[in-house]
XYZ file of C-alpha atoms in Angstrom:
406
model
C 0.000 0.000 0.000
C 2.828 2.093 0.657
C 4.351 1.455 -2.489
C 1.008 2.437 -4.459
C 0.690 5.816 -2.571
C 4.295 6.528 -3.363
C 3.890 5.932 -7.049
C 0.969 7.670 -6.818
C 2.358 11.181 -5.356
C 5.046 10.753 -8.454
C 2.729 10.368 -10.922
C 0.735 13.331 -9.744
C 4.083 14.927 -9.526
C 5.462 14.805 -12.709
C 1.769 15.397 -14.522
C 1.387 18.661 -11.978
C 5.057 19.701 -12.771
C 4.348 18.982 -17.161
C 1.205 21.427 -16.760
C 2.935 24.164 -14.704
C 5.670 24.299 -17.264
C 3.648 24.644 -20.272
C 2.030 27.592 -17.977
C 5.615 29.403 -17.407
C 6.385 28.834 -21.024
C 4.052 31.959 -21.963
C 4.242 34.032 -18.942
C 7.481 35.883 -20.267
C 6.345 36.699 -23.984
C 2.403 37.151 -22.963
C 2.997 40.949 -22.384
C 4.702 41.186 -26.487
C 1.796 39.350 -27.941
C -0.721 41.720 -26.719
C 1.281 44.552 -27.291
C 1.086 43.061 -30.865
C -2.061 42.593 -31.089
C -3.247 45.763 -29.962
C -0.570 47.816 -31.086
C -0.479 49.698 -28.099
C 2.053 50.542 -24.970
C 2.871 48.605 -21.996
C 0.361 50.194 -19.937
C -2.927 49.578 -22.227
C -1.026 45.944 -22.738
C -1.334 45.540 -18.801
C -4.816 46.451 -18.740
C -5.723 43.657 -21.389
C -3.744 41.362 -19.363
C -6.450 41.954 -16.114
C -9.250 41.078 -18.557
C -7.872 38.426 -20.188
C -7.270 36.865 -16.450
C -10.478 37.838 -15.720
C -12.137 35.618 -18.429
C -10.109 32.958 -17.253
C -10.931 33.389 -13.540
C -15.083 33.807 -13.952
C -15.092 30.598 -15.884
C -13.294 28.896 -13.403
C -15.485 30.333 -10.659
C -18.665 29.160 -12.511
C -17.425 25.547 -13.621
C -15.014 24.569 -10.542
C -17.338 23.590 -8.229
C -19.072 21.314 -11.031
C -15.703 19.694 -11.355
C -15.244 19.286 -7.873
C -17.965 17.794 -7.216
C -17.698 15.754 -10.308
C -14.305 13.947 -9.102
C -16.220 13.070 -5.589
C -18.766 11.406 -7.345
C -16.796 9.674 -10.530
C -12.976 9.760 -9.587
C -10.434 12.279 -9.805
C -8.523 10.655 -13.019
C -11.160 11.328 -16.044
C -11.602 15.032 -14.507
C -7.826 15.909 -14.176
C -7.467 14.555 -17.803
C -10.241 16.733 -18.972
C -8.861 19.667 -17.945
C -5.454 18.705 -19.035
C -6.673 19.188 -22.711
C -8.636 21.998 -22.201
C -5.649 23.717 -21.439
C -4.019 22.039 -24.576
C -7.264 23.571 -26.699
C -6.483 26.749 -24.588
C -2.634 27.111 -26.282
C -3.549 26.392 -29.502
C -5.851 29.234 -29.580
C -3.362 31.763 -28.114
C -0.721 30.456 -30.370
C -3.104 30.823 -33.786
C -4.479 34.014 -32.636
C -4.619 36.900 -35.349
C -6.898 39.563 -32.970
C -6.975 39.681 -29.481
C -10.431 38.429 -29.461
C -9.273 34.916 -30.128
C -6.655 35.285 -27.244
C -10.072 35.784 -24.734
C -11.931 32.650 -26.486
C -8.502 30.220 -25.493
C -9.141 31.603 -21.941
C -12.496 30.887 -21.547
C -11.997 27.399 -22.639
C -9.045 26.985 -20.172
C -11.272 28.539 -17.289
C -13.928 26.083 -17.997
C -11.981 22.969 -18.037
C -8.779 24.220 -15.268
C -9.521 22.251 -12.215
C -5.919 20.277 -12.504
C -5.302 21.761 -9.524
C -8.346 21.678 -7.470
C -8.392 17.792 -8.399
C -4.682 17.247 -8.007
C -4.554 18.473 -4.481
C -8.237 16.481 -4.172
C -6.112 13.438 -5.491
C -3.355 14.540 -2.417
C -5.550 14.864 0.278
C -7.040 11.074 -0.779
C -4.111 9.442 -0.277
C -2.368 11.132 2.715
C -2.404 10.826 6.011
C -2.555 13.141 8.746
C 1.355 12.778 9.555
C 2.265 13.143 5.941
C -0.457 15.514 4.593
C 1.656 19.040 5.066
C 4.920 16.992 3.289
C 2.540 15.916 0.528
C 0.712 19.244 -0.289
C 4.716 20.542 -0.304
C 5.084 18.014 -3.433
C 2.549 20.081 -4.956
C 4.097 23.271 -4.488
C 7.538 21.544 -5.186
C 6.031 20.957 -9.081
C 4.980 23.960 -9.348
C 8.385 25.796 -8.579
C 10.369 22.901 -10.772
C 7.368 24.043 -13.485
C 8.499 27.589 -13.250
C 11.873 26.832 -13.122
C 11.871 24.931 -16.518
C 9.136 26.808 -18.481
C 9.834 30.830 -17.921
C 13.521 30.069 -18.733
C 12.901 27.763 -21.681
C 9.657 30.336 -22.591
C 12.319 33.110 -22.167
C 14.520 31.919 -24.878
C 11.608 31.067 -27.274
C 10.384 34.217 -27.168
C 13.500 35.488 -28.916
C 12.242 34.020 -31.775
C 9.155 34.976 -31.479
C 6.310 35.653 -29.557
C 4.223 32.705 -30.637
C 6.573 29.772 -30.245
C 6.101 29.032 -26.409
C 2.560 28.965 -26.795
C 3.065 26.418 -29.974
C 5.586 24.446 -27.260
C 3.172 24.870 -24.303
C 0.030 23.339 -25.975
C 2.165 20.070 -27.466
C 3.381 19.808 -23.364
C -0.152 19.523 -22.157
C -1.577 17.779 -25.266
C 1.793 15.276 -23.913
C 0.486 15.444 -20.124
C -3.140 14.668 -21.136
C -1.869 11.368 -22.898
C 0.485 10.539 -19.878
C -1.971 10.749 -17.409
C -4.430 8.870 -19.463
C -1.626 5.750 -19.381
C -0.103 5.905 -15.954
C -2.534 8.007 -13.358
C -4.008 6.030 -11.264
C -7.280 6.619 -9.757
C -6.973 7.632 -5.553
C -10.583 8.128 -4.808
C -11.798 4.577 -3.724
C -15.827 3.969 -4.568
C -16.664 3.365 -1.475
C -15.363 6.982 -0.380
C -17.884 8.335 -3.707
C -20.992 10.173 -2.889
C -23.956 11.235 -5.174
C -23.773 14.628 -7.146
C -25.559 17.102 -4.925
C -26.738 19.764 -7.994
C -27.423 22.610 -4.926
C -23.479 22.298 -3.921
C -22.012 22.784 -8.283
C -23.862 26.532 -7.764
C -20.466 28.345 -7.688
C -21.356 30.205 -4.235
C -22.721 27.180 -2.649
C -19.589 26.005 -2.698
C -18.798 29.137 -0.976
C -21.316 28.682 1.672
C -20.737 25.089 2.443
C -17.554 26.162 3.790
C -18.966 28.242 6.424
C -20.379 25.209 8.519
C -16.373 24.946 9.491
C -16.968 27.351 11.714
C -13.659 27.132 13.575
C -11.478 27.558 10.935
C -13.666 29.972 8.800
C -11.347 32.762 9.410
C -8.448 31.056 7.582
C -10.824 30.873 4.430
C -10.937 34.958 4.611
C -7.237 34.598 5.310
C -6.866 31.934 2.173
C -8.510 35.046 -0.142
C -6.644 37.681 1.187
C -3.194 35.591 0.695
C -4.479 34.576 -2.956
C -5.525 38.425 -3.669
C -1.885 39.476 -2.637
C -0.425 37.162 -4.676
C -1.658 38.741 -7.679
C 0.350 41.365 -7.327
C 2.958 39.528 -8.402
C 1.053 37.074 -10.737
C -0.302 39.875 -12.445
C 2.294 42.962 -12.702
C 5.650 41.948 -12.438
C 6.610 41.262 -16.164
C 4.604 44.765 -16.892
C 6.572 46.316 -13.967
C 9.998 44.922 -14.818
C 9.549 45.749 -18.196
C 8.317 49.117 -17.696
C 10.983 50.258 -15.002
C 14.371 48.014 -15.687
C 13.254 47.367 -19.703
C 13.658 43.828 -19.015
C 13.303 41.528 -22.124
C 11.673 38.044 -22.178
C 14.755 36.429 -21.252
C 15.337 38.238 -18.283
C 11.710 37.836 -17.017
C 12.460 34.052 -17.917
C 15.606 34.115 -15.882
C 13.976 36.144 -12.716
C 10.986 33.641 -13.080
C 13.017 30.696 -12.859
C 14.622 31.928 -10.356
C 11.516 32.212 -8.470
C 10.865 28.244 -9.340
C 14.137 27.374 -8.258
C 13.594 29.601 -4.740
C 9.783 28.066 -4.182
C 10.810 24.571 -5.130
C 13.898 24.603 -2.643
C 11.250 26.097 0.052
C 8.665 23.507 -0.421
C 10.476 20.613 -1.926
C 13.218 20.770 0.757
C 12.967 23.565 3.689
C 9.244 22.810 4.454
C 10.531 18.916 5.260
C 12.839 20.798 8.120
C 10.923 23.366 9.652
C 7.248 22.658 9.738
C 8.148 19.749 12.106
C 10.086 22.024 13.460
C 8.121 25.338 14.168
C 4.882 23.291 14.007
C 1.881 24.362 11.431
C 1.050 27.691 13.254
C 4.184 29.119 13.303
C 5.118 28.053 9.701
C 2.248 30.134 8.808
C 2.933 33.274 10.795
C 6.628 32.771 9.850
C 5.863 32.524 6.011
C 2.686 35.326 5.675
C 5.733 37.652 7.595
C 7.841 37.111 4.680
C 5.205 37.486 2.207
C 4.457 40.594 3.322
C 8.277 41.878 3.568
C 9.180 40.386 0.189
C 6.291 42.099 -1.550
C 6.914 45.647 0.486
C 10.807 45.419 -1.093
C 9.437 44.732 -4.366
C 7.306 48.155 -4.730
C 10.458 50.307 -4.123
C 13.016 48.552 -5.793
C 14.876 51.023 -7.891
C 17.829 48.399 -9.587
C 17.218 45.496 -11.497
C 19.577 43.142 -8.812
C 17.121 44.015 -6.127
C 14.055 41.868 -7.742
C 16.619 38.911 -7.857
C 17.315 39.811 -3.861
C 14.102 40.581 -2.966
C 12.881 37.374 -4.099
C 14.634 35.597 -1.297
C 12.125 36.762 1.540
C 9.502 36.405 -0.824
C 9.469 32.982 -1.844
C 10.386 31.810 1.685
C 6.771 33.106 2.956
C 5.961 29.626 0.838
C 6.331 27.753 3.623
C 2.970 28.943 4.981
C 1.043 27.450 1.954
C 1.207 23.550 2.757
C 0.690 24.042 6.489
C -2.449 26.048 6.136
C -3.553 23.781 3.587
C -2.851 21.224 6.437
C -4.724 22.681 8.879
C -7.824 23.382 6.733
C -7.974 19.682 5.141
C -7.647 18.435 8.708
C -11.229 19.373 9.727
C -12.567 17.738 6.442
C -13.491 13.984 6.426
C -12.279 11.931 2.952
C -15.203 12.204 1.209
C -15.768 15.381 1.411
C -12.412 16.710 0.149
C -12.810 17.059 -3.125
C -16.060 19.973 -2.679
C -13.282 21.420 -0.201
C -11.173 21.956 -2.774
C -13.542 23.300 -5.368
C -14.691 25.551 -2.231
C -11.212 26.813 -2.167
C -10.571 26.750 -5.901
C -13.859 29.276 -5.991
C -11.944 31.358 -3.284
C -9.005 31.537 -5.549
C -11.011 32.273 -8.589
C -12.638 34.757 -6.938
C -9.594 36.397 -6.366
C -8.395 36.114 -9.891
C -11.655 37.558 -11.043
C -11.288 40.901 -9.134
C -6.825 40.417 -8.303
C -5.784 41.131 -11.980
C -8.003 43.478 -12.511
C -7.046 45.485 -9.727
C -3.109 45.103 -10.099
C -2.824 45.368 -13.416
C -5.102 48.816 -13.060
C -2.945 50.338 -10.350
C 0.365 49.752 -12.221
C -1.567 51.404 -15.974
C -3.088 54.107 -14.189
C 0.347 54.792 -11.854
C 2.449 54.395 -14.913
C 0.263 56.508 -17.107
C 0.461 60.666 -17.945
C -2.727 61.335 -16.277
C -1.271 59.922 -12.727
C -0.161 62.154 -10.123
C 2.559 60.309 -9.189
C 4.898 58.080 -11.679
C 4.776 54.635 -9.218
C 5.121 51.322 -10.965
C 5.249 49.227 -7.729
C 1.427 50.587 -6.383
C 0.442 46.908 -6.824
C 3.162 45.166 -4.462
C 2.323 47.789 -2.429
C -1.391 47.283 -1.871
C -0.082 43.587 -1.850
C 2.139 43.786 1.225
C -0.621 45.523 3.162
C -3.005 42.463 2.524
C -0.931 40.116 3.119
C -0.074 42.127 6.378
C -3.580 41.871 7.103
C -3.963 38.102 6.411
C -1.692 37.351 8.707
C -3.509 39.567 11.763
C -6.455 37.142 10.793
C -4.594 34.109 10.795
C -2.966 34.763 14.346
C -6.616 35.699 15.407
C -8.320 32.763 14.454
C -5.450 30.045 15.251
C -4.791 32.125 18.827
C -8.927 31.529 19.828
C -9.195 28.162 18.207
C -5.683 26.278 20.488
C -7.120 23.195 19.639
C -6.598 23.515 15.229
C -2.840 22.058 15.160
């Protein structure tokens, strides 16, 4: 049995790190493209960016907790290869695109179909245990920073040769994953752990609502969207920041990206392993939403190029608060009922990358355009820090009047 589980975390593994690195592959040229296709500046660029995130995010908001709930009822494998190639569909649009209209058709398709990660940490949380669940949820964030290690880098280089290629490259990757997991995935959910499809919990804020009977821990889902909002400061701005205020080209975003991989995978590959036995899931949090908000207050008045690469340091060590509040929160949760957690959380993040990029990438255009009083590319890691500042007041809050959550 042990040996299954094992083979099962690599196989979720390697299909997790495959889909992140078809993801980084475009992240570097995606601000050239719509430049291109607009034919405007940096700052009108940015602002397509926010919608184009935003078509991705209210698709996934609407169609997540359908998926969710889909994977507690038939399995986790057929719904994790489904949205496998809808990302696939999703990079052969952006690659073939002539208008920027066809750019905001791939995302729609890639918000209705992206629950690879809602059903891959589903698929985690099935077979782990509650002495191995934080390690396990670490592998997850480990792919991801091996992902963005490889595909920023490699998307980086593409992108010297045009703007198109890495999406060309990213859609035959997750066309590749799709077929991979279709051969060697496993199933985790057992049938006896299946339940019925409940059609009042696929409305996108049921989902929302049926995490409110947790009451205890129900300030750690506000603290989950304020963390996730945050983050989009980053997500969203910082190839339109560096661009705009070092003139970075997609090589050097590539480089600083998979840098960031190389940091987050290191932090939750390795470090987590170390100290959240250590310092215990509490104070891996407070420890890591600390950093956060340091790395992110750095980042909004860097002034030189070398202090992104610095800066990052801080920043991608806050990672360590991810797994163990991901711990914490699948801990009051019994096995069947994981898998509408995670489309419960999935809308959380969604909803934050339905309103996130829109409200990043409009502080950085209107703070980097003529009509601003002020000339202040970093407004968005600004407003960033001071969320994250106050996601970790609520965190403390809640943890501090609930001592028996470990």
């Amino acid at each position: 049995m042990h040996t299954k589980k094992s083979a099962a975390i690599s196989f979720i593994f390697i299909t997790l790190l495959i889909d992140v690195t078809g993801i980084g592959l475009i992240i570097p040229v995606v601000p050239g493209l719509i430049e291109q296709l607009i034919h405007g500046d940096i700052s009108d660029a940015s602002r397509y960016s926010g919608l184009l995130a935003f078509a991705y995010a209210i698709m996934q908001f609407l169609f997540s907790p359908l998926l969710g709930n889909l994977s507690d009822k038939f399995g986790r494998r057929p719904i994790l290869l489904l949205s496998l190639l809808g990302l696939g569909i999703d990079y052969i649009f952006l690659a073939l695109a002539p208008t920027i209209g066809w750019l905001f058709v791939g995302r729609v398709i890639a918000g209705i179909a992206g629950a690879s990660f809602t059903t891959a940490t589903a698929y985690i949380a099935d077979i782990s245990t509650a002495e191995n669940r934080a390690k396990n949820f670490g592998m997850v964030g480990a792919a991801f920073g091996l992902g963005f290690i490889l595909g920023p880098v490699i998307g980086g280089f593409l992108g010297n040769y045009g703007v198109r290629i890495p999406f060309v490259v990213a859609a035959v990757l997750s066309l590749i994953n799709c077929v991979y997991g279709y051969f060697v995935l496993p199933e985790s959910l057992a049938p006896e752990h299946r339940r019925p499809l409940d059609y009042k919990k696929i409305i996108p804020i049921a989902s929302l609502v049926y995490l409110k009977k947790y009451t205890a821990v129900i300030g750690l889902f506000f603290a989950f969207f304020l963390i996730y909002l945050a983050a989009n400061a980053v997500q969203s701005t910082w190839s339109f920041f560096t661009i705009k205020q070092f003139n970075w080209t997609p090589k050097t975003i590539g480089i600083s990206l998979g840098l960031v991989g190389l940091l987050v995978g290191a932090v939750q590959g390795g470090l987590i392993r170390f100290i959240t036995p250590v310092l215990g899931n509490k104070k891996s949090i407070y420890l890591g939403l600390a950093l956060y908000t340091i790395g992110l207050l750095l980042f909004a008045f860097a002034t030189r190029s070398w202090m992104m690469f610095v800066f990052l340091l801080p920043y991608c060590l806050g990672g360590i608060c991810g797994p163990a509040l991901q711990s914490i929160i699948s801990g009051q949760v019994p096995p069947n009922e994981q898998g509408e957690l995670q489309g419960g959380l999935t809308s959380i993040m969604s909803l934050t990358n339905i309103f996130g990029p829109l409200l990043m990438t409009g502080l950085f255009a209107y703070f980097t355009s003529p009509k601003a009083p002020i000339q202040f590319a970093g407004a968005a890691f600004l407003l960033g820090s001071i969320l994250m500042g106050l996601s970790l007041w609520l965190t403390y809050r809640t943890l501090h009047h609930n001592k028996n959550i470990t």
